[in-house]
Amino acid sequence: MTDWEKKFVDETIEEFGYMPAPWVYQPNCHPYSIGWRMGRGESYMMYISDWLSSQNWSLRETAEYFIKQNPPAAWLLWIYEVLFPVEENEYDKPEVDRIKAYREKLEDLGFKNVSSFSEDFNSSKWQ
């Protein structure tokens, strides 16, 4: 982690009391929004990725970190890709088909709202 990243992470933890998941940091921003691929959001995704990697948590501990922050169902694909980065994530399939394929693993880890994915992912509440 660079000095700049460390400073940002330290300031974010000071502000929130912990390193928040993206949906806590920007609660109205859809997981596939351009807001996560440019500017401040893009930087945040890089910082949280590096921070998560530096924690050396087990799969269960990482899942619990996310679960404690009440992830909206729309974020479950992103969470799955963080938890299982090496697996074949079938990016060529529609999101609804992908979440069906990952449902059992997510539920086994304690994620309760997998069945709400499609409704939440397509909700007009997101910016």
PDB file of C-alpha atoms in Angstrom:
ATOM      1  CA  MET A   1       0.000   0.000   0.000  1.00  0.00           C
ATOM      2  CA  THR A   2       1.403   3.377  -0.972  1.00  0.00           C
ATOM      3  CA  ASP A   3       1.706   6.252   1.489  1.00  0.00           C
ATOM      4  CA  TRP A   4      -1.206   7.980  -0.252  1.00  0.00           C
ATOM      5  CA  GLU A   5      -3.399   4.864   0.037  1.00  0.00           C
ATOM      6  CA  LYS A   6      -2.458   4.424   3.697  1.00  0.00           C
ATOM      7  CA  LYS A   7      -3.331   8.060   4.408  1.00  0.00           C
ATOM      8  CA  PHE A   8      -6.703   7.668   2.680  1.00  0.00           C
ATOM      9  CA  VAL A   9      -7.461   4.398   4.500  1.00  0.00           C
ATOM     10  CA  ASP A  10      -6.443   5.885   7.853  1.00  0.00           C
ATOM     11  CA  GLU A  11      -8.643   8.949   7.272  1.00  0.00           C
ATOM     12  CA  THR A  12     -11.568   6.781   6.169  1.00  0.00           C
ATOM     13  CA  ILE A  13     -11.242   4.557   9.236  1.00  0.00           C
ATOM     14  CA  GLU A  14     -11.071   7.671  11.406  1.00  0.00           C
ATOM     15  CA  GLU A  15     -14.260   9.018   9.799  1.00  0.00           C
ATOM     16  CA  PHE A  16     -16.288   5.778   9.875  1.00  0.00           C
ATOM     17  CA  GLY A  17     -14.600   3.883  12.694  1.00  0.00           C
ATOM     18  CA  TYR A  18     -13.715   1.081  10.261  1.00  0.00           C
ATOM     19  CA  MET A  19     -13.024   0.622   6.547  1.00  0.00           C
ATOM     20  CA  PRO A  20     -16.547   0.583   5.136  1.00  0.00           C
ATOM     21  CA  ALA A  21     -17.723  -1.573   2.276  1.00  0.00           C
ATOM     22  CA  PRO A  22     -18.535   0.385  -0.902  1.00  0.00           C
ATOM     23  CA  TRP A  23     -22.293   0.422  -0.229  1.00  0.00           C
ATOM     24  CA  VAL A  24     -21.644   2.115   3.114  1.00  0.00           C
ATOM     25  CA  TYR A  25     -19.134   4.568   1.665  1.00  0.00           C
ATOM     26  CA  GLN A  26     -21.465   5.592  -1.198  1.00  0.00           C
ATOM     27  CA  PRO A  27     -24.878   4.172  -0.217  1.00  0.00           C
ATOM     28  CA  ASN A  28     -26.831   5.318  -3.282  1.00  0.00           C
ATOM     29  CA  CYS A  29     -24.326   4.209  -5.907  1.00  0.00           C
ATOM     30  CA  HIS A  30     -25.242   1.057  -7.874  1.00  0.00           C
ATOM     31  CA  PRO A  31     -22.418  -1.518  -7.904  1.00  0.00           C
ATOM     32  CA  TYR A  32     -22.073  -1.205 -11.690  1.00  0.00           C
ATOM     33  CA  SER A  33     -22.254   2.584 -11.714  1.00  0.00           C
ATOM     34  CA  ILE A  34     -19.664   4.599 -13.598  1.00  0.00           C
ATOM     35  CA  GLY A  35     -19.086   6.218 -10.206  1.00  0.00           C
ATOM     36  CA  TRP A  36     -17.022   3.163  -9.212  1.00  0.00           C
ATOM     37  CA  ARG A  37     -14.977   3.211 -12.428  1.00  0.00           C
ATOM     38  CA  MET A  38     -13.872   6.843 -12.418  1.00  0.00           C
ATOM     39  CA  GLY A  39     -12.559   9.412  -9.973  1.00  0.00           C
ATOM     40  CA  ARG A  40     -13.120   9.065  -6.248  1.00  0.00           C
ATOM     41  CA  GLY A  41     -15.153   5.847  -6.551  1.00  0.00           C
ATOM     42  CA  GLU A  42     -12.507   4.152  -8.683  1.00  0.00           C
ATOM     43  CA  SER A  43      -9.857   5.136  -6.139  1.00  0.00           C
ATOM     44  CA  TYR A  44     -12.002   3.817  -3.313  1.00  0.00           C
ATOM     45  CA  MET A  45     -12.376   0.436  -4.994  1.00  0.00           C
ATOM     46  CA  MET A  46      -8.604   0.192  -5.393  1.00  0.00           C
ATOM     47  CA  TYR A  47      -8.000   1.227  -1.779  1.00  0.00           C
ATOM     48  CA  ILE A  48     -10.535  -1.161  -0.299  1.00  0.00           C
ATOM     49  CA  SER A  49      -9.229  -3.992  -2.458  1.00  0.00           C
ATOM     50  CA  ASP A  50      -5.686  -3.396  -1.230  1.00  0.00           C
ATOM     51  CA  TRP A  51      -6.893  -2.978   2.349  1.00  0.00           C
ATOM     52  CA  LEU A  52      -8.889  -6.223   2.243  1.00  0.00           C
ATOM     53  CA  SER A  53      -5.862  -8.062   0.846  1.00  0.00           C
ATOM     54  CA  SER A  54      -3.711  -6.714   3.658  1.00  0.00           C
ATOM     55  CA  GLN A  55      -6.055  -8.106   6.338  1.00  0.00           C
ATOM     56  CA  ASN A  56      -5.088 -11.737   5.660  1.00  0.00           C
ATOM     57  CA  TRP A  57      -8.541 -12.842   6.768  1.00  0.00           C
ATOM     58  CA  SER A  58     -10.006 -16.245   6.134  1.00  0.00           C
ATOM     59  CA  LEU A  59     -12.899 -16.628   3.722  1.00  0.00           C
ATOM     60  CA  ARG A  60     -15.315 -16.749   6.663  1.00  0.00           C
ATOM     61  CA  GLU A  61     -13.825 -13.625   8.285  1.00  0.00           C
ATOM     62  CA  THR A  62     -14.075 -11.677   5.036  1.00  0.00           C
ATOM     63  CA  ALA A  63     -17.693 -12.789   4.578  1.00  0.00           C
ATOM     64  CA  GLU A  64     -18.471 -11.712   8.155  1.00  0.00           C
ATOM     65  CA  TYR A  65     -16.892  -8.301   7.502  1.00  0.00           C
ATOM     66  CA  PHE A  66     -19.354  -7.806   4.635  1.00  0.00           C
ATOM     67  CA  ILE A  67     -22.361  -9.317   6.431  1.00  0.00           C
ATOM     68  CA  LYS A  68     -21.912  -6.967   9.406  1.00  0.00           C
ATOM     69  CA  GLN A  69     -22.382  -4.069   6.995  1.00  0.00           C
ATOM     70  CA  ASN A  70     -25.770  -5.302   5.723  1.00  0.00           C
ATOM     71  CA  PRO A  71     -24.943  -5.621   2.047  1.00  0.00           C
ATOM     72  CA  PRO A  72     -27.727  -4.751  -0.358  1.00  0.00           C
ATOM     73  CA  ALA A  73     -28.541  -7.749  -2.527  1.00  0.00           C
ATOM     74  CA  ALA A  74     -27.346  -5.860  -5.615  1.00  0.00           C
ATOM     75  CA  TRP A  75     -23.790  -6.000  -4.239  1.00  0.00           C
ATOM     76  CA  LEU A  76     -23.677  -9.794  -3.903  1.00  0.00           C
ATOM     77  CA  LEU A  77     -21.941 -10.403  -7.244  1.00  0.00           C
ATOM     78  CA  TRP A  78     -19.189  -7.993  -6.294  1.00  0.00           C
ATOM     79  CA  ILE A  79     -18.865  -9.670  -2.896  1.00  0.00           C
ATOM     80  CA  TYR A  80     -18.690 -13.092  -4.529  1.00  0.00           C
ATOM     81  CA  GLU A  81     -15.900 -11.904  -6.813  1.00  0.00           C
ATOM     82  CA  VAL A  82     -13.969 -10.569  -3.809  1.00  0.00           C
ATOM     83  CA  LEU A  83     -14.438 -13.812  -1.888  1.00  0.00           C
ATOM     84  CA  PHE A  84     -13.656 -16.125  -4.807  1.00  0.00           C
ATOM     85  CA  PRO A  85     -11.349 -14.152  -7.123  1.00  0.00           C
ATOM     86  CA  VAL A  86      -9.711 -17.165  -8.750  1.00  0.00           C
ATOM     87  CA  GLU A  87     -12.862 -19.037  -9.652  1.00  0.00           C
ATOM     88  CA  GLU A  88     -14.463 -18.877 -13.064  1.00  0.00           C
ATOM     89  CA  ASN A  89     -16.938 -16.046 -12.545  1.00  0.00           C
ATOM     90  CA  GLU A  90     -18.720 -16.462 -15.875  1.00  0.00           C
ATOM     91  CA  TYR A  91     -18.614 -12.774 -16.773  1.00  0.00           C
ATOM     92  CA  ASP A  92     -20.220 -13.493 -20.131  1.00  0.00           C
ATOM     93  CA  LYS A  93     -23.500 -14.532 -18.463  1.00  0.00           C
ATOM     94  CA  PRO A  94     -26.222 -12.097 -17.365  1.00  0.00           C
ATOM     95  CA  GLU A  95     -26.093 -11.057 -13.710  1.00  0.00           C
ATOM     96  CA  VAL A  96     -29.271 -12.962 -12.802  1.00  0.00           C
ATOM     97  CA  ASP A  97     -27.823 -16.220 -14.150  1.00  0.00           C
ATOM     98  CA  ARG A  98     -24.526 -15.634 -12.385  1.00  0.00           C
ATOM     99  CA  ILE A  99     -26.141 -15.030  -8.998  1.00  0.00           C
ATOM    100  CA  LYS A 100     -28.122 -18.265  -9.367  1.00  0.00           C
ATOM    101  CA  ALA A 101     -24.859 -20.140  -9.904  1.00  0.00           C
ATOM    102  CA  TYR A 102     -23.296 -18.552  -6.808  1.00  0.00           C
ATOM    103  CA  ARG A 103     -26.364 -18.623  -4.577  1.00  0.00           C
ATOM    104  CA  GLU A 104     -25.496 -21.747  -2.592  1.00  0.00           C
ATOM    105  CA  LYS A 105     -21.976 -20.602  -1.719  1.00  0.00           C
ATOM    106  CA  LEU A 106     -23.186 -17.159  -0.658  1.00  0.00           C
ATOM    107  CA  GLU A 107     -25.992 -18.600   1.475  1.00  0.00           C
ATOM    108  CA  ASP A 108     -23.587 -21.112   3.066  1.00  0.00           C
ATOM    109  CA  LEU A 109     -21.435 -18.159   4.115  1.00  0.00           C
ATOM    110  CA  GLY A 110     -24.429 -16.468   5.757  1.00  0.00           C
ATOM    111  CA  PHE A 111     -25.701 -14.026   3.136  1.00  0.00           C
ATOM    112  CA  LYS A 112     -29.480 -13.945   3.594  1.00  0.00           C
ATOM    113  CA  ASN A 113     -30.763 -11.805   0.736  1.00  0.00           C
ATOM    114  CA  VAL A 114     -29.549 -13.715  -2.323  1.00  0.00           C
ATOM    115  CA  SER A 115     -33.115 -14.280  -3.535  1.00  0.00           C
ATOM    116  CA  SER A 116     -33.622 -10.488  -3.654  1.00  0.00           C
ATOM    117  CA  PHE A 117     -30.702  -9.902  -6.012  1.00  0.00           C
ATOM    118  CA  SER A 118     -32.600  -9.309  -9.261  1.00  0.00           C
ATOM    119  CA  GLU A 119     -35.157  -6.966  -7.699  1.00  0.00           C
ATOM    120  CA  ASP A 120     -32.493  -4.930  -5.901  1.00  0.00           C
ATOM    121  CA  PHE A 121     -30.018  -4.932  -8.790  1.00  0.00           C
ATOM    122  CA  ASN A 122     -32.674  -3.466 -11.103  1.00  0.00           C
ATOM    123  CA  SER A 123     -34.207  -1.112  -8.552  1.00  0.00           C
ATOM    124  CA  SER A 124     -34.658   2.559  -9.390  1.00  0.00           C
ATOM    125  CA  LYS A 125     -33.305   3.492  -5.944  1.00  0.00           C
ATOM    126  CA  TRP A 126     -29.729   3.387  -7.257  1.00  0.00           C
ATOM    127  CA  GLN A 127     -28.038   6.376  -8.853  1.00  0.00           C
TER     128      GLN A 127
END
